[in-house]
């Protein structure tokens, strides 16, 4: 499903002419940490609940314009753009504007997470593998090829961490046996950052460690 179908147009925004007391009341009736702010019928930005704590209740929001944050997502953006903005502004509510910067409604974080949870990457069965490799030697095509040559299927893949020297990629794999896939990646100089009960390499290391400990105790 596309996220645009879940835009909420029922949320009542606050107005710059509202008193701080009125805005606080609006937050008390809402589960959100931001609320959209309007001046008459024009979207001006969002106000955060925590910024109101020490303000004079009888003062108007218009007296504290410096607290209004201007962030939003345009209607043509993707799910990933939404998630980026939610994280970037530490909010659970995003204003949505059309191509002409006109307010259309809001997206709730819980709705976006539900949509993400229905994606094949999350919803399909499979094993999640976290791989690390030198940045200069990493290629998505190689990861996919190694998996597919073992008659497994890639459900999804994304870079979960990136440094100057290394790439960490999270891969979801549909397979019949994970051990062969893990050993193949090791032969191609990938580090396995995730833990897997079927990983015989990890079991061998444990056995060797146990043997060494017993030897040292003699």
GROMACS .gro file of C-alpha atoms in nm:
model
  218
    1UNK     CA    1   0.000   0.000   0.000
    2UNK     CA    2   0.111   0.357  -0.062
    3UNK     CA    3   0.146   0.583   0.240
    4UNK     CA    4  -0.052   0.865   0.078
    5UNK     CA    5  -0.371   0.665   0.145
    6UNK     CA    6  -0.315   0.706   0.519
    7UNK     CA    7  -0.295   1.084   0.545
    8UNK     CA    8  -0.505   1.195   0.840
    9UNK     CA    9  -0.713   1.505   0.767
   10UNK     CA   10  -0.909   1.499   1.093
   11UNK     CA   11  -0.643   1.632   1.332
   12UNK     CA   12  -0.727   1.976   1.464
   13UNK     CA   13  -0.417   2.202   1.438
   14UNK     CA   14  -0.340   2.490   1.672
   15UNK     CA   15  -0.330   2.854   1.572
   16UNK     CA   16  -0.070   3.123   1.642
   17UNK     CA   17  -0.348   3.326   1.803
   18UNK     CA   18  -0.409   3.052   2.064
   19UNK     CA   19  -0.283   3.102   2.417
   20UNK     CA   20  -0.015   2.871   2.555
   21UNK     CA   21  -0.278   2.733   2.791
   22UNK     CA   22  -0.500   2.642   2.495
   23UNK     CA   23  -0.211   2.479   2.311
   24UNK     CA   24  -0.123   2.274   2.621
   25UNK     CA   25  -0.484   2.159   2.640
   26UNK     CA   26  -0.463   2.049   2.277
   27UNK     CA   27  -0.155   1.842   2.358
   28UNK     CA   28  -0.325   1.684   2.660
   29UNK     CA   29  -0.597   1.556   2.429
   30UNK     CA   30  -0.342   1.425   2.179
   31UNK     CA   31  -0.086   1.139   2.181
   32UNK     CA   32   0.158   1.341   1.968
   33UNK     CA   33   0.473   1.528   2.068
   34UNK     CA   34   0.427   1.787   1.790
   35UNK     CA   35   0.118   1.959   1.655
   36UNK     CA   36   0.087   2.158   1.332
   37UNK     CA   37   0.054   2.536   1.366
   38UNK     CA   38  -0.153   2.761   1.143
   39UNK     CA   39  -0.191   3.134   1.097
   40UNK     CA   40  -0.548   3.166   0.982
   41UNK     CA   41  -0.554   2.896   0.709
   42UNK     CA   42  -0.182   2.891   0.627
   43UNK     CA   43   0.051   2.621   0.761
   44UNK     CA   44   0.342   2.778   0.950
   45UNK     CA   45   0.520   2.475   1.104
   46UNK     CA   46   0.494   2.259   1.415
   47UNK     CA   47   0.523   2.318   1.787
   48UNK     CA   48   0.673   2.067   2.033
   49UNK     CA   49   0.495   1.993   2.360
   50UNK     CA   50   0.815   2.008   2.566
   51UNK     CA   51   0.888   2.365   2.453
   52UNK     CA   52   0.575   2.497   2.624
   53UNK     CA   53   0.657   2.394   2.981
   54UNK     CA   54   0.806   2.720   3.109
   55UNK     CA   55   0.597   2.963   2.904
   56UNK     CA   56   0.342   3.201   3.051
   57UNK     CA   57   0.003   3.025   3.006
   58UNK     CA   58  -0.182   3.346   2.917
   59UNK     CA   59   0.065   3.449   2.646
   60UNK     CA   60  -0.013   3.376   2.284
   61UNK     CA   61   0.176   3.132   2.067
   62UNK     CA   62   0.247   3.419   1.827
   63UNK     CA   63   0.472   3.567   2.096
   64UNK     CA   64   0.694   3.258   2.077
   65UNK     CA   65   0.734   3.215   1.701
   66UNK     CA   66   1.096   3.110   1.751
   67UNK     CA   67   0.968   2.779   1.889
   68UNK     CA   68   0.782   2.689   1.571
   69UNK     CA   69   0.979   2.430   1.372
   70UNK     CA   70   0.929   2.418   0.996
   71UNK     CA   71   0.944   2.059   0.874
   72UNK     CA   72   0.713   1.856   0.652
   73UNK     CA   73   0.706   1.593   0.380
   74UNK     CA   74   0.576   1.656   0.030
   75UNK     CA   75   0.314   1.427  -0.116
   76UNK     CA   76   0.543   1.275  -0.381
   77UNK     CA   77   0.806   1.150  -0.134
   78UNK     CA   78   0.870   0.784  -0.049
   79UNK     CA   79   0.826   0.574   0.267
   80UNK     CA   80   1.199   0.608   0.336
   81UNK     CA   81   1.172   0.987   0.316
   82UNK     CA   82   0.900   0.972   0.580
   83UNK     CA   83   1.104   0.753   0.813
   84UNK     CA   84   1.405   0.982   0.769
   85UNK     CA   85   1.201   1.289   0.866
   86UNK     CA   86   1.041   1.116   1.165
   87UNK     CA   87   1.387   1.025   1.295
   88UNK     CA   88   1.551   1.356   1.205
   89UNK     CA   89   1.294   1.561   1.398
   90UNK     CA   90   1.226   1.310   1.678
   91UNK     CA   91   0.854   1.336   1.614
   92UNK     CA   92   0.558   1.102   1.587
   93UNK     CA   93   0.359   1.332   1.360
   94UNK     CA   94   0.456   1.474   1.020
   95UNK     CA   95   0.269   1.747   0.830
   96UNK     CA   96   0.211   1.658   0.464
   97UNK     CA   97   0.209   1.927   0.194
   98UNK     CA   98   0.116   1.907  -0.173
   99UNK     CA   99   0.331   2.017  -0.468
  100UNK     CA  100   0.228   2.379  -0.407
  101UNK     CA  101   0.321   2.363  -0.035
  102UNK     CA  102  -0.044   2.353   0.072
  103UNK     CA  103  -0.130   2.157   0.385
  104UNK     CA  104  -0.300   1.822   0.320
  105UNK     CA  105  -0.300   1.659   0.663
  106UNK     CA  106  -0.059   1.457   0.877
  107UNK     CA  107   0.107   1.117   0.883
  108UNK     CA  108   0.131   0.930   1.212
  109UNK     CA  109   0.447   0.738   1.293
  110UNK     CA  110   0.245   0.431   1.395
  111UNK     CA  111   0.081   0.418   1.050
  112UNK     CA  112   0.416   0.439   0.870
  113UNK     CA  113   0.561   0.162   1.089
  114UNK     CA  114   0.255  -0.054   1.014
  115UNK     CA  115   0.308  -0.001   0.642
  116UNK     CA  116   0.677  -0.085   0.675
  117UNK     CA  117   0.582  -0.399   0.868
  118UNK     CA  118   0.368  -0.513   0.576
  119UNK     CA  119   0.656  -0.483   0.329
  120UNK     CA  120   0.803  -0.810   0.194
  121UNK     CA  121   1.135  -0.736   0.365
  122UNK     CA  122   0.969  -0.751   0.707
  123UNK     CA  123   0.662  -0.968   0.647
  124UNK     CA  124   0.812  -1.251   0.439
  125UNK     CA  125   0.963  -1.547   0.621
  126UNK     CA  126   1.339  -1.580   0.606
  127UNK     CA  127   1.668  -1.545   0.791
  128UNK     CA  128   1.827  -1.206   0.858
  129UNK     CA  129   2.204  -1.201   0.809
  130UNK     CA  130   2.426  -0.906   0.898
  131UNK     CA  131   2.744  -0.896   0.691
  132UNK     CA  132   3.054  -0.677   0.715
  133UNK     CA  133   3.322  -0.621   0.455
  134UNK     CA  134   3.585  -0.369   0.356
  135UNK     CA  135   3.416  -0.078   0.183
  136UNK     CA  136   3.638  -0.091  -0.125
  137UNK     CA  137   3.564  -0.460  -0.175
  138UNK     CA  138   3.189  -0.454  -0.117
  139UNK     CA  139   2.929  -0.492  -0.393
  140UNK     CA  140   2.554  -0.555  -0.367
  141UNK     CA  141   2.573  -0.764  -0.681
  142UNK     CA  142   2.823  -1.003  -0.522
  143UNK     CA  143   2.605  -1.050  -0.212
  144UNK     CA  144   2.300  -1.131  -0.425
  145UNK     CA  145   2.500  -1.359  -0.656
  146UNK     CA  146   2.649  -1.563  -0.370
  147UNK     CA  147   2.304  -1.618  -0.220
  148UNK     CA  148   2.133  -1.705  -0.547
  149UNK     CA  149   2.403  -1.951  -0.657
  150UNK     CA  150   2.308  -2.155  -0.349
  151UNK     CA  151   1.943  -2.170  -0.462
  152UNK     CA  152   1.834  -1.920  -0.199
  153UNK     CA  153   1.645  -1.597  -0.258
  154UNK     CA  154   1.708  -1.241  -0.142
  155UNK     CA  155   1.394  -1.083   0.013
  156UNK     CA  156   1.562  -0.752   0.084
  157UNK     CA  157   1.891  -0.583   0.153
  158UNK     CA  158   2.005  -0.249   0.291
  159UNK     CA  159   2.317  -0.083   0.431
  160UNK     CA  160   2.270  -0.071   0.808
  161UNK     CA  161   2.607   0.087   0.890
  162UNK     CA  162   2.869   0.267   0.687
  163UNK     CA  163   3.214   0.386   0.793
  164UNK     CA  164   3.515   0.511   0.602
  165UNK     CA  165   3.663   0.160   0.601
  166UNK     CA  166   3.373  -0.087   0.617
  167UNK     CA  167   3.018  -0.159   0.507
  168UNK     CA  168   2.761  -0.343   0.717
  169UNK     CA  169   2.469  -0.477   0.518
  170UNK     CA  170   2.153  -0.645   0.649
  171UNK     CA  171   2.015  -0.914   0.420
  172UNK     CA  172   1.696  -1.119   0.447
  173UNK     CA  173   1.724  -1.459   0.282
  174UNK     CA  174   1.471  -1.730   0.199
  175UNK     CA  175   1.664  -2.056   0.219
  176UNK     CA  176   1.663  -2.426   0.307
  177UNK     CA  177   1.982  -2.421   0.514
  178UNK     CA  178   2.166  -2.116   0.637
  179UNK     CA  179   2.500  -2.276   0.728
  180UNK     CA  180   2.616  -2.320   0.369
  181UNK     CA  181   2.535  -1.955   0.295
  182UNK     CA  182   2.731  -1.835   0.598
  183UNK     CA  183   3.035  -2.045   0.510
  184UNK     CA  184   3.024  -1.917   0.152
  185UNK     CA  185   3.030  -1.556   0.269
  186UNK     CA  186   3.324  -1.630   0.497
  187UNK     CA  187   3.518  -1.775   0.204
  188UNK     CA  188   3.467  -1.442   0.027
  189UNK     CA  189   3.603  -1.243   0.325
  190UNK     CA  190   3.271  -1.134   0.476
  191UNK     CA  191   3.238  -1.115   0.853
  192UNK     CA  192   2.912  -1.250   0.997
  193UNK     CA  193   2.791  -0.996   1.253
  194UNK     CA  194   2.464  -1.176   1.334
  195UNK     CA  195   2.420  -1.495   1.537
  196UNK     CA  196   2.259  -1.810   1.392
  197UNK     CA  197   2.184  -2.138   1.573
  198UNK     CA  198   2.270  -2.333   1.257
  199UNK     CA  199   2.613  -2.172   1.223
  200UNK     CA  200   2.855  -2.467   1.247
  201UNK     CA  201   3.154  -2.233   1.232
  202UNK     CA  202   3.048  -2.068   1.557
  203UNK     CA  203   2.990  -2.410   1.714
  204UNK     CA  204   3.338  -2.525   1.606
  205UNK     CA  205   3.492  -2.217   1.764
  206UNK     CA  206   3.311  -2.290   2.088
  207UNK     CA  207   3.431  -2.652   2.089
  208UNK     CA  208   3.790  -2.545   2.025
  209UNK     CA  209   3.763  -2.283   2.300
  210UNK     CA  210   3.626  -2.540   2.545
  211UNK     CA  211   3.907  -2.780   2.454
  212UNK     CA  212   4.169  -2.508   2.504
  213UNK     CA  213   4.027  -2.415   2.842
  214UNK     CA  214   4.036  -2.776   2.955
  215UNK     CA  215   4.396  -2.808   2.833
  216UNK     CA  216   4.502  -2.495   3.023
  217UNK     CA  217   4.337  -2.625   3.340
  218UNK     CA  218   4.547  -2.942   3.336
   0.00000   0.00000   0.00000
